[in-house]
GROMACS .gro file of C-alpha atoms in nm:
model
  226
    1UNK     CA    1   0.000   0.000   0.000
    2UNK     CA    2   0.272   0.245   0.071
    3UNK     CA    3   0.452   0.180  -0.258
    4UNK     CA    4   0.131   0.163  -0.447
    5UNK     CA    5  -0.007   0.521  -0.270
    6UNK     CA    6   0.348   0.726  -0.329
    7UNK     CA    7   0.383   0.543  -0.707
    8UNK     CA    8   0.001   0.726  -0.733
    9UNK     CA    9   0.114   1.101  -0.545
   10UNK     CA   10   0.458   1.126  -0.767
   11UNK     CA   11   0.414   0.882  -1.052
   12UNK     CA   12   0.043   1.004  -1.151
   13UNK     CA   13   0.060   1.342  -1.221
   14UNK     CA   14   0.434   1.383  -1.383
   15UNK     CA   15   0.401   1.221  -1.722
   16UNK     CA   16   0.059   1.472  -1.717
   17UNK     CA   17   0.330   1.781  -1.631
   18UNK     CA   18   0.553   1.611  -1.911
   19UNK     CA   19   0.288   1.592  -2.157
   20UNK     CA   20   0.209   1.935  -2.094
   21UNK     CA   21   0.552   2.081  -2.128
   22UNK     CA   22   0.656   1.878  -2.427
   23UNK     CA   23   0.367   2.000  -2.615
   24UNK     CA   24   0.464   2.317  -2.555
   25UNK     CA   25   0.845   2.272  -2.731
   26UNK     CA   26   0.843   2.427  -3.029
   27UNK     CA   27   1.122   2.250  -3.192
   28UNK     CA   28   1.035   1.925  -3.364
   29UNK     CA   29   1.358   1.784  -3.346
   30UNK     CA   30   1.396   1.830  -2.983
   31UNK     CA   31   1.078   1.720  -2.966
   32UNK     CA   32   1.164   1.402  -3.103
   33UNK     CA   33   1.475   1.349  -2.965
   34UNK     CA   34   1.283   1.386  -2.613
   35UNK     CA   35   1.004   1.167  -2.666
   36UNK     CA   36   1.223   0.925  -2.824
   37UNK     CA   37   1.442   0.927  -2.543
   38UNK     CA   38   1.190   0.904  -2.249
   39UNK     CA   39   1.023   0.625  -2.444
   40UNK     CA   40   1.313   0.402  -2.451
   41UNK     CA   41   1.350   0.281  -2.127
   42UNK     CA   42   1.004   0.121  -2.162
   43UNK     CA   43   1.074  -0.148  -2.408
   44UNK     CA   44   1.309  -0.275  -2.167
   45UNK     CA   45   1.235  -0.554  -1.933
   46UNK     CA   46   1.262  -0.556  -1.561
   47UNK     CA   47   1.565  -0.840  -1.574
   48UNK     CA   48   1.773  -0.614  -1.818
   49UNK     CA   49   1.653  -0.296  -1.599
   50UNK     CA   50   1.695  -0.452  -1.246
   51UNK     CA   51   2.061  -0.546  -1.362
   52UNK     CA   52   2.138  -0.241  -1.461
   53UNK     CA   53   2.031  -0.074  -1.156
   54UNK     CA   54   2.205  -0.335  -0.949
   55UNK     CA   55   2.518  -0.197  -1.120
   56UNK     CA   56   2.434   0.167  -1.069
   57UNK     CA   57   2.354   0.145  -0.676
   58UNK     CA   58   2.596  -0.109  -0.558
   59UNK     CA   59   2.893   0.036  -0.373
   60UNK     CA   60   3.130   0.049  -0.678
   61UNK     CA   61   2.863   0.208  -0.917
   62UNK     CA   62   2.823   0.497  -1.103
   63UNK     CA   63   2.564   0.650  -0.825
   64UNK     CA   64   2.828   0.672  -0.536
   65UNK     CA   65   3.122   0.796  -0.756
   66UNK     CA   66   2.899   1.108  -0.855
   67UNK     CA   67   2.769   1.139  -0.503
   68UNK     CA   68   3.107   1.073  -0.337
   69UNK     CA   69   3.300   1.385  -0.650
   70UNK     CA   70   2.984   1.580  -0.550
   71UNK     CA   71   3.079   1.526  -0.180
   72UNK     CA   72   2.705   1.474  -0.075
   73UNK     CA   73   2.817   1.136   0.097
   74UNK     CA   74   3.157   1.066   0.259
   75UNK     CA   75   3.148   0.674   0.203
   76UNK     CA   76   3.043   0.495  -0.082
   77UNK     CA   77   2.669   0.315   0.015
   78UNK     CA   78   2.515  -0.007  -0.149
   79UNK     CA   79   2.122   0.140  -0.178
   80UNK     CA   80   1.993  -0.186  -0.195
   81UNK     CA   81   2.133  -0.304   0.057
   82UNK     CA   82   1.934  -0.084   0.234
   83UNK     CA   83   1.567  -0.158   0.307
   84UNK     CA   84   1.494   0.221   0.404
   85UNK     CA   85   1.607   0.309  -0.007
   86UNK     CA   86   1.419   0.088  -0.120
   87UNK     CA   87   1.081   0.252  -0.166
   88UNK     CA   88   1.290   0.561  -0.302
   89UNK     CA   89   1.443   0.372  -0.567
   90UNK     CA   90   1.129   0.176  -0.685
   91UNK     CA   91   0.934   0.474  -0.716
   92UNK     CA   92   1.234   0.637  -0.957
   93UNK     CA   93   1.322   0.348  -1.130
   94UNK     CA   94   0.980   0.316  -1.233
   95UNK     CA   95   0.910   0.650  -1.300
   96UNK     CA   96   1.157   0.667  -1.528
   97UNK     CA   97   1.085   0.355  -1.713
   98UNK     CA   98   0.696   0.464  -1.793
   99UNK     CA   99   0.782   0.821  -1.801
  100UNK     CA  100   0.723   0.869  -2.145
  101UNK     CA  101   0.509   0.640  -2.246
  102UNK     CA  102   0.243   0.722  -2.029
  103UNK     CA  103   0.208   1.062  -2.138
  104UNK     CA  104   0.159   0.908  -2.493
  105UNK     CA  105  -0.195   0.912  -2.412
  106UNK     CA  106  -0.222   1.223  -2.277
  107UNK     CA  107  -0.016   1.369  -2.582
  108UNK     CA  108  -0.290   1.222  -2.803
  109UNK     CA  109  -0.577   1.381  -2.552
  110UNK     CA  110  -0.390   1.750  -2.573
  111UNK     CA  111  -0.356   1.643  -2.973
  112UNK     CA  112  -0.727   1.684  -3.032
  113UNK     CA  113  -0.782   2.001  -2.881
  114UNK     CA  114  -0.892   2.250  -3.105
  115UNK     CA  115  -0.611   2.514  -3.239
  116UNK     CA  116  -0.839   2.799  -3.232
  117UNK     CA  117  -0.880   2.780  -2.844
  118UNK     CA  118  -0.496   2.882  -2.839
  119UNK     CA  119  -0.523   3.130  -3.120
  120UNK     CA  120  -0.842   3.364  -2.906
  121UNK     CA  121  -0.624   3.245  -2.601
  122UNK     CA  122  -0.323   3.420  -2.771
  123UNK     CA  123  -0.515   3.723  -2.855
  124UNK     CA  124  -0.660   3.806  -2.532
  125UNK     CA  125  -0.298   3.803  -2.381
  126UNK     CA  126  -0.283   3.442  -2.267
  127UNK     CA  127   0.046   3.330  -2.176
  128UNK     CA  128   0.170   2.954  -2.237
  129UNK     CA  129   0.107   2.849  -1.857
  130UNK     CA  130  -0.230   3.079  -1.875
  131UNK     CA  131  -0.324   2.804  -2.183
  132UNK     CA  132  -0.212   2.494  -2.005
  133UNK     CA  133  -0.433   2.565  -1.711
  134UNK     CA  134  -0.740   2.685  -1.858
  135UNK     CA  135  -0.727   2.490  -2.167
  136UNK     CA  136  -0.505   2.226  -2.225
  137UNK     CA  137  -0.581   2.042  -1.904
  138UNK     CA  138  -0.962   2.086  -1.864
  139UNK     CA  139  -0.981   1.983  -2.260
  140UNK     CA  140  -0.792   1.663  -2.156
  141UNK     CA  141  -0.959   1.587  -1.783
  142UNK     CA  142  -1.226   1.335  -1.904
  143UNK     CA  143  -0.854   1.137  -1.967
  144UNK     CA  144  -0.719   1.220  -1.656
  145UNK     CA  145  -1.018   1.089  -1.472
  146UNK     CA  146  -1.029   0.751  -1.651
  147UNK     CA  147  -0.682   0.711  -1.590
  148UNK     CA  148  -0.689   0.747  -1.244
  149UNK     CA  149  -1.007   0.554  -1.193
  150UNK     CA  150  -0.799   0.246  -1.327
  151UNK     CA  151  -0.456   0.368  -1.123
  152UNK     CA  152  -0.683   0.360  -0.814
  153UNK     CA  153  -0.851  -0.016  -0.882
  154UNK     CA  154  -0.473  -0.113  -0.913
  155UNK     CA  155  -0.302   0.013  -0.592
  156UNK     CA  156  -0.297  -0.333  -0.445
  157UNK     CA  157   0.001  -0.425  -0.758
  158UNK     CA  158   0.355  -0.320  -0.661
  159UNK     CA  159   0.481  -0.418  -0.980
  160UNK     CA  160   0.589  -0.757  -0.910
  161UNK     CA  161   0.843  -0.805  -1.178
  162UNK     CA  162   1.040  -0.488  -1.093
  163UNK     CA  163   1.021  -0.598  -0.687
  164UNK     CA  164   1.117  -0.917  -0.780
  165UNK     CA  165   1.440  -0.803  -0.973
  166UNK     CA  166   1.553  -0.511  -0.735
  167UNK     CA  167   1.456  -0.758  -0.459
  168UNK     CA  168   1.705  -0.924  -0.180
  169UNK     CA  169   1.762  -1.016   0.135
  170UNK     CA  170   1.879  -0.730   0.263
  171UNK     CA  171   1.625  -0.541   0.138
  172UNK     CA  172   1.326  -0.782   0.253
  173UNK     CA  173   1.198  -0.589   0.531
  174UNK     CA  174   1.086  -0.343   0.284
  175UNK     CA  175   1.022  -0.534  -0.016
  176UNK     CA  176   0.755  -0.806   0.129
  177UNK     CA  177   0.465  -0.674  -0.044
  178UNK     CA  178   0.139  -0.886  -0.167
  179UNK     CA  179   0.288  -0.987  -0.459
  180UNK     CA  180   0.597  -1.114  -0.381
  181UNK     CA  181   0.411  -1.277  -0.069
  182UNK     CA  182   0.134  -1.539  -0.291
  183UNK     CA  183   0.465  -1.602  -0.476
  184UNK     CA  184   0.646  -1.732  -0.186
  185UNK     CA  185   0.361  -1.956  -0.050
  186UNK     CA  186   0.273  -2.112  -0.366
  187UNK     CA  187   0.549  -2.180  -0.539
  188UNK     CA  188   0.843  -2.195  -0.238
  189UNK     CA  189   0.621  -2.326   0.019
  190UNK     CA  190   0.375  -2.522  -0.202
  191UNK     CA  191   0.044  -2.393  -0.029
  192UNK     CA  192  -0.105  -2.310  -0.388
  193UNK     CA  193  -0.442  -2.282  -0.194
  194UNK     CA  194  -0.356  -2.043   0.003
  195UNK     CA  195  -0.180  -1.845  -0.260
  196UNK     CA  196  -0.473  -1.863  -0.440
  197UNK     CA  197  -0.689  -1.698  -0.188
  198UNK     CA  198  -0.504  -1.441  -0.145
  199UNK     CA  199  -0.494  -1.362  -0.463
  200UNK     CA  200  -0.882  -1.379  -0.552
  201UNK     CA  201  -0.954  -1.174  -0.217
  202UNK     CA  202  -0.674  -0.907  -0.384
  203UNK     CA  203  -0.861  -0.894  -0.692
  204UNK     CA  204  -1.231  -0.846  -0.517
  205UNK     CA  205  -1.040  -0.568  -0.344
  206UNK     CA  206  -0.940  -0.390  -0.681
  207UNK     CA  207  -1.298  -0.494  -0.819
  208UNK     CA  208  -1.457  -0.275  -0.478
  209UNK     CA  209  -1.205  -0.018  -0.527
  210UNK     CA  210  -1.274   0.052  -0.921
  211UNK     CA  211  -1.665   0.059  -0.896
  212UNK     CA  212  -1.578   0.278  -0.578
  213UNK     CA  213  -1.340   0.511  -0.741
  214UNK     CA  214  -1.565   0.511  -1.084
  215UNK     CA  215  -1.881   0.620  -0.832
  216UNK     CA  216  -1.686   0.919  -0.645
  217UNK     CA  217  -1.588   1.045  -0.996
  218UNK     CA  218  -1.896   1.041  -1.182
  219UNK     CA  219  -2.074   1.213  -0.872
  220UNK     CA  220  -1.786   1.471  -0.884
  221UNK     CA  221  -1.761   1.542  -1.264
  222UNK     CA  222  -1.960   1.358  -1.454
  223UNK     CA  223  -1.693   1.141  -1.580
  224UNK     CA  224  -1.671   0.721  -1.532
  225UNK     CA  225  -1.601   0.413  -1.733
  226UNK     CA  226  -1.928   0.327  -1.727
   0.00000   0.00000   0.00000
């Protein structure tokens, strides 16, 4: 739950703010080259992404020689060795491998809004934040909403592959979540049953917290999945 809530508070609204700014870059080349960029890390798996953060963090990587030149630590740490960085560096890591291609979506939202809205926006002295406030983002809220709606019905997944990858024993203390718990009893311990029942009562939870989530937001603005 704590993963799953600070993934929602930081992860949710940035690739909106991306979105947002990268439709505002007027060069198309940049442009590209950003979008290409931030995309990239997505069409990577969690093995080939875990083992490159394994690099990176361990005591020897590329994290503590720029912390240690930057003198913000004294002594070189190994973050995953650490169950109180743990949280810190799933949230990160997966923000920046879905960075970009979640705000594909909201690209395409801000893509059919209609050019004259800028244009009388322009005119009456609008300035580019004045635009992404009061039109870009109420023109794309009915996307926002649904989004959410489904990031909400999901806050019981951690992201088991990436947990599982970034995962030790070390780290366990911090890294014990649902997921990673029905895989332990059913396939180390054998009690499939039990395994199983968690998992079904997990997915009546995301089932009461989707209708739940889609009834708050069409009372609020008129806006569900069904």
């Amino acid at each position: 739950m704590g993963i799953s809530t600070l993934k929602i508070l930081i992860g949710f609204p940035l690739p909106i703010i991306f979105a947002l700014f990268l439709n505002e870059l007027t060069s198309l080349k940049f442009k590209k080259f950003v979008q290409t960029v931030s995309y990239l890390p997505h069409f990577l798996s969690w093995v080939v992404l875990g083992g490159i953060l394994t690099t990176w963090l361990s005591d020897v990587g590329i994290i503590n020689e720029i912390l240690v030149k930057l003198k913000l630590i004294d002594q070189p740490i190994n973050f995953l060795a650490e169950p109180k960085y743990f949280w810190m560096i799933v949230i990160i890591s997966d923000i920046w491998k879905e960075l970009g291609w979640s705000a594909i979506i909201y690209l395409a939202a801000i893509a059919s809004v209609d050019p004259e809205m800028y244009e009388a926006a322009t005119i009456d002295g609008a300035g580019r934040l004045q635009k992404m406030w009061f039109i870009t983002l109420p023109a794309i809220k009915p996307t926002v909403t649904i989004l959410f709606i489904l990031t909400v019905s999901g806050i019981l997944n951690s992201n088991f592959d990436q947990i599982l990858v970034l995962r030790n024993p070390l780290n366990a203390s911090a890294s014990d979540v649902i997921d990673i718990f029905v895989y332990r009893m059913g396939l180390h311990l054998g009690r499939y049953s039990y395994a199983t029942a968690v998992g079904l009562v997990k997915s009546i939870i995301a089932l009461l917290l989707l209708l739940s989530a889609n009834f708050v937001s069409k009372k609020l603005n008129n806006t569900s999945l069904f």
